[in-house]
mmCIF file of C-alpha atoms in Angstrom:
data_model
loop_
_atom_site.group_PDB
_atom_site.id
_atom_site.type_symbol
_atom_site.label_atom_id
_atom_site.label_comp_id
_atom_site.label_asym_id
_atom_site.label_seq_id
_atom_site.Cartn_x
_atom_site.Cartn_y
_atom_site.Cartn_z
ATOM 1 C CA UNK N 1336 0.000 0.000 0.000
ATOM 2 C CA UNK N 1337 1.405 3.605 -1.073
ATOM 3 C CA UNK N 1338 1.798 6.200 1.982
ATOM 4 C CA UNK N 1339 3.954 9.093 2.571
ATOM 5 C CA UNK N 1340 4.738 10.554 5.925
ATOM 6 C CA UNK N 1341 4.952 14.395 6.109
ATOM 7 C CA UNK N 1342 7.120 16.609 7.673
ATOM 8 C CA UNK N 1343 5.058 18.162 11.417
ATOM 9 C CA UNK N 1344 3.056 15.008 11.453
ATOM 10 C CA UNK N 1345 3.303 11.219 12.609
ATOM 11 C CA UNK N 1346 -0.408 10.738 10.585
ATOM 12 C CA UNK N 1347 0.656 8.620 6.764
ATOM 13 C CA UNK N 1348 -0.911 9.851 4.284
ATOM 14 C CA UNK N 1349 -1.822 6.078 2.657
ATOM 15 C CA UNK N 1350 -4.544 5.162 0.122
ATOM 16 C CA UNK N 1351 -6.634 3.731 2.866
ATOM 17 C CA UNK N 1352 -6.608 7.222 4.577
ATOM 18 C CA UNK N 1353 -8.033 8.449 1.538
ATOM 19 C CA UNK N 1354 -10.976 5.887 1.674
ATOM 20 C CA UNK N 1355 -11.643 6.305 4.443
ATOM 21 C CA UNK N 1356 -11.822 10.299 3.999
ATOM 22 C CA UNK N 1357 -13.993 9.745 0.695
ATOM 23 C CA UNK N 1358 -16.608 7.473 3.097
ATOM 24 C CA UNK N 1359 -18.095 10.205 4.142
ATOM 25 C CA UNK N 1360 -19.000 11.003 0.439
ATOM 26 C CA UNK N 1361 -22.255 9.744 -1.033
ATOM 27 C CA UNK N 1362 -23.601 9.441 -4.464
ATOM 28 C CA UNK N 1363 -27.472 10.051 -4.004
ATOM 29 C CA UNK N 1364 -28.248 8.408 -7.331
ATOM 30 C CA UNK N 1365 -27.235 4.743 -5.575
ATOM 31 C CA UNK N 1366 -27.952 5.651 -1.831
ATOM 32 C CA UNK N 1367 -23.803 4.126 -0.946
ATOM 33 C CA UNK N 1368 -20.700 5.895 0.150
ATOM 34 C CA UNK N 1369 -18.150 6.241 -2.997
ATOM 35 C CA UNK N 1370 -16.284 3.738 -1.192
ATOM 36 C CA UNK N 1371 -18.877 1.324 -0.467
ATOM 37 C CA UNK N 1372 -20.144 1.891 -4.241
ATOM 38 C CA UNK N 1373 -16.661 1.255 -5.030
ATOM 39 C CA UNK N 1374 -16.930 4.251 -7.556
ATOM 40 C CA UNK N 1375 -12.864 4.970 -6.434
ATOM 41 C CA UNK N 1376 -10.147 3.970 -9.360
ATOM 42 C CA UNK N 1377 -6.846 4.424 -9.841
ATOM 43 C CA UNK N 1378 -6.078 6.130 -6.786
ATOM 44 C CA UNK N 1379 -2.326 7.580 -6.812
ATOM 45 C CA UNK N 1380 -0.365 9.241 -3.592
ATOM 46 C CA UNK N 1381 2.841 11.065 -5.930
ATOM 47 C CA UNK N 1382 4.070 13.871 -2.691
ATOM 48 C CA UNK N 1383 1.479 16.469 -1.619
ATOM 49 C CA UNK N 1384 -0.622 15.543 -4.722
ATOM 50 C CA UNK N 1385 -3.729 12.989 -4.882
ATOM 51 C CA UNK N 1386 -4.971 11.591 -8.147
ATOM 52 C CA UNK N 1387 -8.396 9.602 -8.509
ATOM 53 C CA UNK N 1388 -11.609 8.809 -10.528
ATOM 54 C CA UNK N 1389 -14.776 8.683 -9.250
ATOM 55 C CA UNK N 1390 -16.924 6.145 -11.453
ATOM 56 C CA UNK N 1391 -20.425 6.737 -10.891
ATOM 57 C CA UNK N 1392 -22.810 4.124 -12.470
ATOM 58 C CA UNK N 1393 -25.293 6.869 -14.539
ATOM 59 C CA UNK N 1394 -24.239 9.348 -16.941
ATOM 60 C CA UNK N 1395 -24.918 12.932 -16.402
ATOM 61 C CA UNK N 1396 -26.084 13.326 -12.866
ATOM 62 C CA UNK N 1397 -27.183 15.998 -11.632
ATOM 63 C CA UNK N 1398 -25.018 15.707 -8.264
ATOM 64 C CA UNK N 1399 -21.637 15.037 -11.071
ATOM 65 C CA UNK N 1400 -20.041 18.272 -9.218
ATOM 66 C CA UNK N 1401 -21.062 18.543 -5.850
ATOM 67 C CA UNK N 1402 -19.669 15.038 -5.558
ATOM 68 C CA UNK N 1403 -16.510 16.094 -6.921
ATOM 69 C CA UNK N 1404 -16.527 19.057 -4.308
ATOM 70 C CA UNK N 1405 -17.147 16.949 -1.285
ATOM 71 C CA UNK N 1406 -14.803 14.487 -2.178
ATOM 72 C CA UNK N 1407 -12.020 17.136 -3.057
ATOM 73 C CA UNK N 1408 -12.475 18.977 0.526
ATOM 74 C CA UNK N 1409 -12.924 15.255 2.278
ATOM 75 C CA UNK N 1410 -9.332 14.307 0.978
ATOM 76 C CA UNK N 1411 -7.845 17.830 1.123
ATOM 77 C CA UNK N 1412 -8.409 17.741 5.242
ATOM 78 C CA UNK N 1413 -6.199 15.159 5.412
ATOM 79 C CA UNK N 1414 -3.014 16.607 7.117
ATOM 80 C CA UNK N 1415 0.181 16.206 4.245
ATOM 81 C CA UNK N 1416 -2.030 16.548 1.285
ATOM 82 C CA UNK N 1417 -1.928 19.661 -0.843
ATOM 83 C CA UNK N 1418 -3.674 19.191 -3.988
ATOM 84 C CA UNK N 1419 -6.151 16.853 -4.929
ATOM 85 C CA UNK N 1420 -7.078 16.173 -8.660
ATOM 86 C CA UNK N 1421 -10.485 14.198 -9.820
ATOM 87 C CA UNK N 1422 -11.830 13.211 -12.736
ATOM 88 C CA UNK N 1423 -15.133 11.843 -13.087
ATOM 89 C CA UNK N 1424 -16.156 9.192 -15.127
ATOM 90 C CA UNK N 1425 -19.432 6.896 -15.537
ATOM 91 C CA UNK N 1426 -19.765 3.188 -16.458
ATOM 92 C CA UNK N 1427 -23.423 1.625 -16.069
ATOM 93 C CA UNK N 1428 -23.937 -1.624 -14.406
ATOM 94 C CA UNK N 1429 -25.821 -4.507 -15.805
ATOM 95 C CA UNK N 1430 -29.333 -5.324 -13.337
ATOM 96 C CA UNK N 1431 -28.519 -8.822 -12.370
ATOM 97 C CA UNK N 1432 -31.518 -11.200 -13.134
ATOM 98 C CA UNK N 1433 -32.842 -13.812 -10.608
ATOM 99 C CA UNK N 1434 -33.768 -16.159 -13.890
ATOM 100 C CA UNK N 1435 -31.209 -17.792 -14.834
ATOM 101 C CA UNK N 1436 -33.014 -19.222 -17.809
ATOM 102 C CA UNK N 1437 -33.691 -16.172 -19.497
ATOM 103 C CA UNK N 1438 -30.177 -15.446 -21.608
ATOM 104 C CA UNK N 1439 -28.637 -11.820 -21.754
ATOM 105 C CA UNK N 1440 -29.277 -9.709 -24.872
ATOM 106 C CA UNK N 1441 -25.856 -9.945 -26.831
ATOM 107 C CA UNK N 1442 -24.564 -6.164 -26.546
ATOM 108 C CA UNK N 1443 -26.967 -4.828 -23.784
ATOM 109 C CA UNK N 1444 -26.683 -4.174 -20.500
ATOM 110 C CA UNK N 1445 -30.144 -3.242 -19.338
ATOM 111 C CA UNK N 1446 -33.666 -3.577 -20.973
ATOM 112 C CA UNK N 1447 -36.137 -1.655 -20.139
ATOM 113 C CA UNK N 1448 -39.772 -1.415 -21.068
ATOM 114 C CA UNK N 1449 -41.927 1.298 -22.026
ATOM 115 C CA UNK N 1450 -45.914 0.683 -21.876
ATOM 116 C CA UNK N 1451 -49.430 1.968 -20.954
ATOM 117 C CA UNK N 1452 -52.479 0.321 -19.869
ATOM 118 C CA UNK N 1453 -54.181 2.348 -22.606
ATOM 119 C CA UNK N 1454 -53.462 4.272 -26.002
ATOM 120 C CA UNK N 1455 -53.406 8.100 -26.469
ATOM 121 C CA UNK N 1456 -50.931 8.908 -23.498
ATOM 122 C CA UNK N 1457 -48.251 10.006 -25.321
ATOM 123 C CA UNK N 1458 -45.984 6.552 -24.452
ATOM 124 C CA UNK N 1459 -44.222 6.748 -28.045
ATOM 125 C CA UNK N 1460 -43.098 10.475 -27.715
ATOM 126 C CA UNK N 1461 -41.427 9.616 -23.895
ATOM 127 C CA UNK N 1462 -39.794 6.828 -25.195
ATOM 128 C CA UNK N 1463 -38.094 8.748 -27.446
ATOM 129 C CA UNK N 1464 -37.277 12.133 -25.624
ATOM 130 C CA UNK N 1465 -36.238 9.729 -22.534
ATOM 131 C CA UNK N 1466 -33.646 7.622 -25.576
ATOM 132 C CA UNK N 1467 -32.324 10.830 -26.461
ATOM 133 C CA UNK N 1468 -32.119 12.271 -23.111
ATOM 134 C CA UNK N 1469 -30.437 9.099 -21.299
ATOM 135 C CA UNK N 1470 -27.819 9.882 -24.727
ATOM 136 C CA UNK N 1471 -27.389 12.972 -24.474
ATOM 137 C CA UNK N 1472 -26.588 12.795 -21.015
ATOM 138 C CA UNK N 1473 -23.685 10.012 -22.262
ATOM 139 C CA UNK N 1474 -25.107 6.751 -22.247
ATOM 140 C CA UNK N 1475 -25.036 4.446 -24.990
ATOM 141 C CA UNK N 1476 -29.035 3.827 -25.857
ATOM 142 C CA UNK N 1477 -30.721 1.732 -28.217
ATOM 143 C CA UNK N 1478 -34.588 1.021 -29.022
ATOM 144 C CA UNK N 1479 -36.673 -1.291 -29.883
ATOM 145 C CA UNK N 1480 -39.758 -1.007 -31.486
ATOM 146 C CA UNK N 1481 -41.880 -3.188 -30.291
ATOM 147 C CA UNK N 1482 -45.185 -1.224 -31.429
ATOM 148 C CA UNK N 1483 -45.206 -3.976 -34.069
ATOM 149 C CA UNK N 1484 -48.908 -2.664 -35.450
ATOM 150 C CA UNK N 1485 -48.183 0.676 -35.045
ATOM 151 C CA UNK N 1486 -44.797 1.585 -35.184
ATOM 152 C CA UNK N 1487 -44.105 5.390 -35.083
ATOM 153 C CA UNK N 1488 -40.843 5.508 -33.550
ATOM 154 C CA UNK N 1489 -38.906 6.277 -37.142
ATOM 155 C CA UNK N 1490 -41.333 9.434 -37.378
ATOM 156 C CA UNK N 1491 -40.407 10.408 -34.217
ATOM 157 C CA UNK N 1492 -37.054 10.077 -34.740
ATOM 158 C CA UNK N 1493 -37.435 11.539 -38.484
ATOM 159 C CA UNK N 1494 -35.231 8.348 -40.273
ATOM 160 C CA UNK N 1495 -36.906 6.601 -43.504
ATOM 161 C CA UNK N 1496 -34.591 3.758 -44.099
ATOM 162 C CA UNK N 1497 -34.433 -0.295 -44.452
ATOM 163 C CA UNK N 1498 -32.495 -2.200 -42.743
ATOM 164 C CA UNK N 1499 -28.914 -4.089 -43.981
ATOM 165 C CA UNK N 1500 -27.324 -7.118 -42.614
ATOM 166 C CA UNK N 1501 -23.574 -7.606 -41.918
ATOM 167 C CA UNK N 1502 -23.916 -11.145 -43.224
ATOM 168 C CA UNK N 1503 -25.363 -12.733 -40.214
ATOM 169 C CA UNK N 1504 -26.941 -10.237 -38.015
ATOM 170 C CA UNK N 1505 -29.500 -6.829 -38.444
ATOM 171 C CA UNK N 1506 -27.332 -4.018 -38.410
ATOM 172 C CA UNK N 1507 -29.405 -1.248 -36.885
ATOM 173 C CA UNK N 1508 -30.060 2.113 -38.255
ATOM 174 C CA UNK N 1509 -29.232 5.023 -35.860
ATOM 175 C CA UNK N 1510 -30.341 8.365 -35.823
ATOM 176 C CA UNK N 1511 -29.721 11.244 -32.474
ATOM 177 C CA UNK N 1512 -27.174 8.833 -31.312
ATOM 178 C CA UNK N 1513 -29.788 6.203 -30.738
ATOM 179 C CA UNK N 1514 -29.779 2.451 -32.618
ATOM 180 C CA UNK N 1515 -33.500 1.339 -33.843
ATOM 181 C CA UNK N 1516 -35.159 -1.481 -35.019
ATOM 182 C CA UNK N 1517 -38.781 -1.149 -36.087
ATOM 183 C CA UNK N 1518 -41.192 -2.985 -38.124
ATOM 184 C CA UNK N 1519 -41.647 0.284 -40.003
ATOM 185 C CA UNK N 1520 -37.775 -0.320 -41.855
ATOM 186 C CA UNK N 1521 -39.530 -3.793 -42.746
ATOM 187 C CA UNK N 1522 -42.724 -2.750 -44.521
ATOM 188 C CA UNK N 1523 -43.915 -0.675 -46.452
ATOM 189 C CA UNK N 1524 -45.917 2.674 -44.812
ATOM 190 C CA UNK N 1525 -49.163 1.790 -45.905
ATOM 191 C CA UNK N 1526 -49.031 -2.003 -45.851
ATOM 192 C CA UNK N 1527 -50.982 -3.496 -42.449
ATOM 193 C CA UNK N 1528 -49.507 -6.356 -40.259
ATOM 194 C CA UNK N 1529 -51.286 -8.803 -39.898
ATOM 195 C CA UNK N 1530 -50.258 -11.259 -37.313
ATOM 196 C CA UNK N 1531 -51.368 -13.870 -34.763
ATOM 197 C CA UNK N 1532 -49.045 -14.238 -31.552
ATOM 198 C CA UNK N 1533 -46.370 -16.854 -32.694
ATOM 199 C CA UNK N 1534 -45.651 -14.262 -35.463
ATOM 200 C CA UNK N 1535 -45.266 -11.520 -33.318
ATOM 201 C CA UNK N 1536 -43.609 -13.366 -30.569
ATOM 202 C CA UNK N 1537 -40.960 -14.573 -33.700
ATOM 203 C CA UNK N 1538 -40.330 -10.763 -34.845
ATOM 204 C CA UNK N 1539 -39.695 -9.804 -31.091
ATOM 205 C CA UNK N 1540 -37.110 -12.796 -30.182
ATOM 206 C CA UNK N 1541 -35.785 -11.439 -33.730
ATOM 207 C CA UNK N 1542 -34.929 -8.389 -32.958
ATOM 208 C CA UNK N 1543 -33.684 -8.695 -29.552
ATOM 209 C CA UNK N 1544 -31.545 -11.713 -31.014
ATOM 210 C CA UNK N 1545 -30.935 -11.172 -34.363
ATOM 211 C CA UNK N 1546 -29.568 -7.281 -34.374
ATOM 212 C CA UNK N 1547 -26.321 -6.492 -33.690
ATOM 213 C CA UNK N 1548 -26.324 -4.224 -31.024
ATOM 214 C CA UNK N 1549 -23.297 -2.329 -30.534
ATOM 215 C CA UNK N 1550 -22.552 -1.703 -26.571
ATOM 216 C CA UNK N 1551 -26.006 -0.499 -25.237
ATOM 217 C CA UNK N 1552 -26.223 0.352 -21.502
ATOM 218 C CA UNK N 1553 -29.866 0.822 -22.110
ATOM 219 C CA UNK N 1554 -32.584 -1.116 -24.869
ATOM 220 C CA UNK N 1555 -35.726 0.862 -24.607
ATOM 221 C CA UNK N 1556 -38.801 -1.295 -25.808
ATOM 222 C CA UNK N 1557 -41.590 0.914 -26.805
ATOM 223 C CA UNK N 1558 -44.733 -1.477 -26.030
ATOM 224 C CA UNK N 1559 -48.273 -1.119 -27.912
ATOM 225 C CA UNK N 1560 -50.719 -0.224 -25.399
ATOM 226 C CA UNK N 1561 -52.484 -2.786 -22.727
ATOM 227 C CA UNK N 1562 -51.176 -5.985 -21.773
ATOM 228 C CA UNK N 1563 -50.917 -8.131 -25.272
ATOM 229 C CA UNK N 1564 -48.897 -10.924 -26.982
ATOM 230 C CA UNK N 1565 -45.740 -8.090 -27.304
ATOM 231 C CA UNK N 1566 -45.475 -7.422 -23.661
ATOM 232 C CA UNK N 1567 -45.995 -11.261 -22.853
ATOM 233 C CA UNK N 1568 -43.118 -12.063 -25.211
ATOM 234 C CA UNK N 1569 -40.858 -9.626 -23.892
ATOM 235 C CA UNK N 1570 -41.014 -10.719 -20.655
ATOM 236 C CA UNK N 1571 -40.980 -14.682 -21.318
ATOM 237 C CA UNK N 1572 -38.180 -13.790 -23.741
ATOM 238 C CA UNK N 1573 -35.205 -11.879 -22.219
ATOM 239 C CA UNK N 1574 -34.329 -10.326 -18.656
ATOM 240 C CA UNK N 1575 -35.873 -7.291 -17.944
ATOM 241 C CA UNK N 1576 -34.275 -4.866 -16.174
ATOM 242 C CA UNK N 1577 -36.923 -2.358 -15.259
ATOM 243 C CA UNK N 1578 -40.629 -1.091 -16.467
ATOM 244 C CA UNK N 1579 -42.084 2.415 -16.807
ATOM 245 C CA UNK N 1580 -45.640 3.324 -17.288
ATOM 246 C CA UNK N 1581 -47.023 6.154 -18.283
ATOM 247 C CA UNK N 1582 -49.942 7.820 -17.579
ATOM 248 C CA UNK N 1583 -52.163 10.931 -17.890
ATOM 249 C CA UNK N 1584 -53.879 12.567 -14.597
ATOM 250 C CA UNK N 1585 -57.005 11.333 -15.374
ATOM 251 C CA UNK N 1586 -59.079 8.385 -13.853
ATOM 252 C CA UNK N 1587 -59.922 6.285 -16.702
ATOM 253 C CA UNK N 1588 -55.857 6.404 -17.945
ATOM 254 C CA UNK N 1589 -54.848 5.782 -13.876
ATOM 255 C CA UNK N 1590 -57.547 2.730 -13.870
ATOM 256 C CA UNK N 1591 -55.746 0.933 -16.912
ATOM 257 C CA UNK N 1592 -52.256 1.765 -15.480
ATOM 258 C CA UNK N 1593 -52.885 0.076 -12.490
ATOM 259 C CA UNK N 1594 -53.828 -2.819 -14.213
ATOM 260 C CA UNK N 1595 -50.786 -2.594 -16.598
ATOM 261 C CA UNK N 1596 -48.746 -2.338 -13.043
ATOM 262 C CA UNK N 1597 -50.000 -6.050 -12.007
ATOM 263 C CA UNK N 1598 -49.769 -7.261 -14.867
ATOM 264 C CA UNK N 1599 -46.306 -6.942 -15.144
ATOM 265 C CA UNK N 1600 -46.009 -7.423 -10.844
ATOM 266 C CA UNK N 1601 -47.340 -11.179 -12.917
ATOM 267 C CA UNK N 1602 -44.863 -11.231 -15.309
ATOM 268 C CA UNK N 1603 -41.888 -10.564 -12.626
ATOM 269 C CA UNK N 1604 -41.003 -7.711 -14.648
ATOM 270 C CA UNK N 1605 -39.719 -5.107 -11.961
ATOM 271 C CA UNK N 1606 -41.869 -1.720 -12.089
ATOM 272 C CA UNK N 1607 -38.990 1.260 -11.810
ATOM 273 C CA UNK N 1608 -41.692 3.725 -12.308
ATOM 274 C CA UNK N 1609 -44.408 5.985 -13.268
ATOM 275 C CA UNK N 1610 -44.147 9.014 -15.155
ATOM 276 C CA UNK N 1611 -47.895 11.480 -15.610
ATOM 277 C CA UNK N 1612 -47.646 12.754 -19.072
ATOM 278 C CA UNK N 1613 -49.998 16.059 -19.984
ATOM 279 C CA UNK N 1614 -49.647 16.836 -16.576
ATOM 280 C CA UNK N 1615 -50.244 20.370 -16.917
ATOM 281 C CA UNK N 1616 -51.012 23.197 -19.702
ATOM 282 C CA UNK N 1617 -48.951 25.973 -19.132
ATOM 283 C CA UNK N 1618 -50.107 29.226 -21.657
ATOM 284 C CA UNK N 1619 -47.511 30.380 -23.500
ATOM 285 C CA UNK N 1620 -48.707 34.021 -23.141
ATOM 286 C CA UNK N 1621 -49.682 34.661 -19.694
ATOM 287 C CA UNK N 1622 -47.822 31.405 -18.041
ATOM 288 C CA UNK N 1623 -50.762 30.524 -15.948
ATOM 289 C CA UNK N 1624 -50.520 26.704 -15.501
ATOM 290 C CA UNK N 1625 -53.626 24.772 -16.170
ATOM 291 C CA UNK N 1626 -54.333 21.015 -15.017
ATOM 292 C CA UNK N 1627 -56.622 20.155 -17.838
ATOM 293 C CA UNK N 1628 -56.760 16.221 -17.167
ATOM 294 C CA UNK N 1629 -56.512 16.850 -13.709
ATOM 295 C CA UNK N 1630 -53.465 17.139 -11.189
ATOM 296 C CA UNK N 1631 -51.391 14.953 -9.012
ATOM 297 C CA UNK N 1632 -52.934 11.611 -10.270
ATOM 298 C CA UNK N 1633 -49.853 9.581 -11.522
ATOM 299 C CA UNK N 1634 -48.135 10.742 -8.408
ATOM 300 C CA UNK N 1635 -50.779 9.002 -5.987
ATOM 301 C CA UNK N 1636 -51.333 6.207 -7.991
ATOM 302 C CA UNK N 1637 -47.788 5.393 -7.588
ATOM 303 C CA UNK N 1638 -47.500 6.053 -3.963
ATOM 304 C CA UNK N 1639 -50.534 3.646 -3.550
ATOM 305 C CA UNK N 1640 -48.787 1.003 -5.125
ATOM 306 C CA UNK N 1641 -45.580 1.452 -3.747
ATOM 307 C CA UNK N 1642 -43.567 2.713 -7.184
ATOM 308 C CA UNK N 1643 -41.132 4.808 -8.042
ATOM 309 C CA UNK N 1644 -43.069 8.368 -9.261
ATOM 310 C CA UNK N 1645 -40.515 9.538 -11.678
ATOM 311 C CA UNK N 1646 -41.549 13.370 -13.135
ATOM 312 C CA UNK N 1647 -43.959 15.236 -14.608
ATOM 313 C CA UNK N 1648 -44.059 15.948 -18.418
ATOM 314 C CA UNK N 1649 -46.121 19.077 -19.136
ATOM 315 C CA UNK N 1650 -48.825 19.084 -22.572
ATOM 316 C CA UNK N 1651 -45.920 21.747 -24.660
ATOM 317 C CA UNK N 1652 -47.294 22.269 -28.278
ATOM 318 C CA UNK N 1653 -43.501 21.729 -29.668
ATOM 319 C CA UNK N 1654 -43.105 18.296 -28.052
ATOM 320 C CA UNK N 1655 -46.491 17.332 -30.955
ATOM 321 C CA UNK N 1656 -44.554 19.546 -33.325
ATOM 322 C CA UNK N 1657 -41.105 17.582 -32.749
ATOM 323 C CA UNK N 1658 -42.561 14.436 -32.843
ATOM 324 C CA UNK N 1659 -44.325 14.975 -35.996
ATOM 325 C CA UNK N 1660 -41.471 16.414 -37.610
ATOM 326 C CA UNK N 1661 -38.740 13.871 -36.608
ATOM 327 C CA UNK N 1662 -37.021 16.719 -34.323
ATOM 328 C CA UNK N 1663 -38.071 15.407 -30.465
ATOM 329 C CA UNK N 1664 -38.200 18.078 -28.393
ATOM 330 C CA UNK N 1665 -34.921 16.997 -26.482
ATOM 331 C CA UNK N 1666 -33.035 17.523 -29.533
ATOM 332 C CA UNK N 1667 -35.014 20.658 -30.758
ATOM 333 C CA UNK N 1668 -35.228 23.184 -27.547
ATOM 334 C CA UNK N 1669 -33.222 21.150 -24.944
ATOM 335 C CA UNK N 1670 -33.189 24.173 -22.886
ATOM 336 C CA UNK N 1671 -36.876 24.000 -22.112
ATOM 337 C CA UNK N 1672 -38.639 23.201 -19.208
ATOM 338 C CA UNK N 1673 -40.399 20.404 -20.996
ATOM 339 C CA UNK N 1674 -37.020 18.933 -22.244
ATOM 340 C CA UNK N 1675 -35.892 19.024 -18.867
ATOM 341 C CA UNK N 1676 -38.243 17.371 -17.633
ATOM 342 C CA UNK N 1677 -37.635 14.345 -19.622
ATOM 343 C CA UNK N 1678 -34.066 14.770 -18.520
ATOM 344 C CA UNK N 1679 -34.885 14.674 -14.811
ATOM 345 C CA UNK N 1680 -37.213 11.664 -15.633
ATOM 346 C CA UNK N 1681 -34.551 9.315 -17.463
ATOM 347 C CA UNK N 1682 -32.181 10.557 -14.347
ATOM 348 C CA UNK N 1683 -34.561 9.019 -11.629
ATOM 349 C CA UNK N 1684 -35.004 6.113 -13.869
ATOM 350 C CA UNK N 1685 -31.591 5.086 -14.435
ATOM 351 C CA UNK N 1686 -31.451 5.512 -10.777
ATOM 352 C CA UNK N 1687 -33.448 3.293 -9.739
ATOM 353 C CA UNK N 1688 -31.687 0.630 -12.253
ATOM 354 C CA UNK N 1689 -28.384 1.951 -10.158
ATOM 355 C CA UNK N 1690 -29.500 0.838 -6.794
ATOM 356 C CA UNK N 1691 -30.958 -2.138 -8.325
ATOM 357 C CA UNK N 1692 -27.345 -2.869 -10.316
ATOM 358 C CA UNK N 1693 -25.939 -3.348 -6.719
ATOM 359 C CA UNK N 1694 -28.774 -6.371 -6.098
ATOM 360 C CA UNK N 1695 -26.374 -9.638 -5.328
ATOM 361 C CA UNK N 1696 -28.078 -12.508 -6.529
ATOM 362 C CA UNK N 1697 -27.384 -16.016 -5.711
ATOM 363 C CA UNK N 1698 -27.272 -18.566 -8.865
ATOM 364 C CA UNK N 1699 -29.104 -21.620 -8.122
ATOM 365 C CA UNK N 1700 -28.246 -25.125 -9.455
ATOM 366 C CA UNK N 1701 -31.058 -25.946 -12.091
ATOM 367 C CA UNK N 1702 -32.523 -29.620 -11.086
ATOM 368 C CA UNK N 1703 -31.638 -30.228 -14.943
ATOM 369 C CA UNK N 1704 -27.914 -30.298 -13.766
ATOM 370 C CA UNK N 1705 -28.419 -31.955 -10.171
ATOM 371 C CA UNK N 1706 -27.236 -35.693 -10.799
ATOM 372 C CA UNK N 1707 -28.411 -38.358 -8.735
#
């Protein structure tokens, strides 16, 4: 172990010194010390100088600097040191499953699923601001598609394209940063699919198998509405890391959501949270705020069920415009309130995958391998 004893003191300045000066540091976005995160690498003592990263496990938080701060005056108490130099870096952790039969996407860290107990709620338009915001913020982010009768996610996203093969695998397209796959870049616009379940439940194990994604920390599955054959498939088909539902304020959209919340409580799909889209109707003139489908509703619903509430996302006319145009509102005005909402959203919700990264789970022996 490196230490250095200074001149007017008996105290070594040593690496574990150090950790235990940065233990009184804590990363809110995984409730642990930096130390017990063990977010501290390649920590170097060279005379009255310290050297060290801090690796937090989301890109872009919010706390990125204040951490840095307390950890710079935690180490620069220590008696001997006289400079202390951090960078700060982020590397996302894979959610460890507890079924051991369902096989990691090749590529992909984390999959998480987008879905609604009902249509109309604006669950195609999060799913892509929260892509492009979990991106922007410097994650690696991929999506899926899986609106397989109705996918809009390309004319969200504003790419018209088909997709190529590298000889063995679907190379997906990318636009903002973000790899797709969509049953749009397989048909034409106009033509209807028309499938029964072991069709659809073949085009989903396709594209979570078949493509070949490129170092994702996050697959975001947009779902069709309600609790179908897609959202069965997904779950029976590959480890899920996490679940968000959205919802609008009012009672008929909180009814369904609930549902959609059981139902994938059912499918042993972890819920990470609820998000209350068109929560509010701010004018753009006088800046009054008006809760035209009601206030507060996703919030309660979630606190009644015991999940995660992650953010409000106000009704903003350019967040329709963006969408339609293939210019998402996170890309278009990311200084807006409504684009930062969607940024504090994806924050909370790659939170919660953070704490849940940290989960140890214990691999049973499958009774298939148990020999007499």
């Amino acid at each position: 172990m490196a230490f250095t004893f200074w001149k007017g003191s008996n105290v070594p300045v040593s690496e574990a010194v150090i950790l235990d000066a940065l233990r009184g540091v804590s990363d809110p976005s995984v409730n642990r010390d930096l130390v017990a995160a063990k977010f501290v690498k390649n920590l170097r003592i060279d005379g009255g100088r310290v050297v060290f990263t801090i690796e937090q496990a989301i890109h872009g938080s919010a706390a990125r600097e204040t951490i840095r701060e307390q950890a710079r005056a935690a180490v620069g108490k220590i008696p001997g040191v006289s400079h202390v130099d951090i960078d700060m870096t982020a590397k996302v952790r894979a959610v460890p499953s507890s079924d051991f039969n369902k096989q990691p996407v090749p590529g992909v860290k984390n999959v998480i699923a987008v879905g609604a107990g009902k249509g109309g709620v604006g669950k195609t338009t999060l799913s892509v601001n929260l892509a492009i915001a979990l991106s922007q913020s410097g994650a690696r982010v991929a999506m899926i598609d899986g609106d397989i009768y109705g996918p809009n996610v390309p004319i969200m996203l504003g790419i018209r394209t088909q997709l190529a093969t590298d000889g063995q695998r679907i190379v997906p397209a990318e636009q903002y940063g973000i790899q797709l796959v969509s049953m749009a870049f397989l048909t034409d616009d106009d033509s209807p699919v028309i499938w029964r379940g072991p069709m659809l439940h073949g085009v989903v194990q396709q594209f979570f198998r078949e493509v070949a994604w490129n170092d994702v920390d996050y697959l975001i599955v947009d779902l069709p509405p309600g609790t179908g054959d897609v959202a069965l498939s997904l779950a029976q088909s590959v480890p899920v890391a996490g679940s968000v539902l959205v919802t609008t304020p009012q009672v008929v959209s909180l009814a369904d959501t609930r549902r959609a919340v059981k139902m994938y409580e059912k499918l042993s799909v972890p819920a990470s949270g609820i998000i209350e889209n068109m929560s509010h109707f701010i004018c753009p003139t006088c800046r009054t705020e008006s809760d035209i489908f009601g206030k507060g509703g996703g919030e309660k619903l979630a606190q009644e069920l015991g999940v995660p509430f992650l953010g409000r996302i106000p009704i903003y006319e350019p967040i329709r415009i963006g969408g339609d145009t293939g210019i998402p509102i996170c890309v278009g005005e990311p200084k807006s309130p409504a684009a930062q909402a969607f940024r504090a959203a994806a924050e909370q919700l790659v939170s919660q995958l953070a704490v849940l990264s940290f989960k140890q789970v214990s691999k049973a022996i499958p009774l298939t391998q148990v020999r007499s």
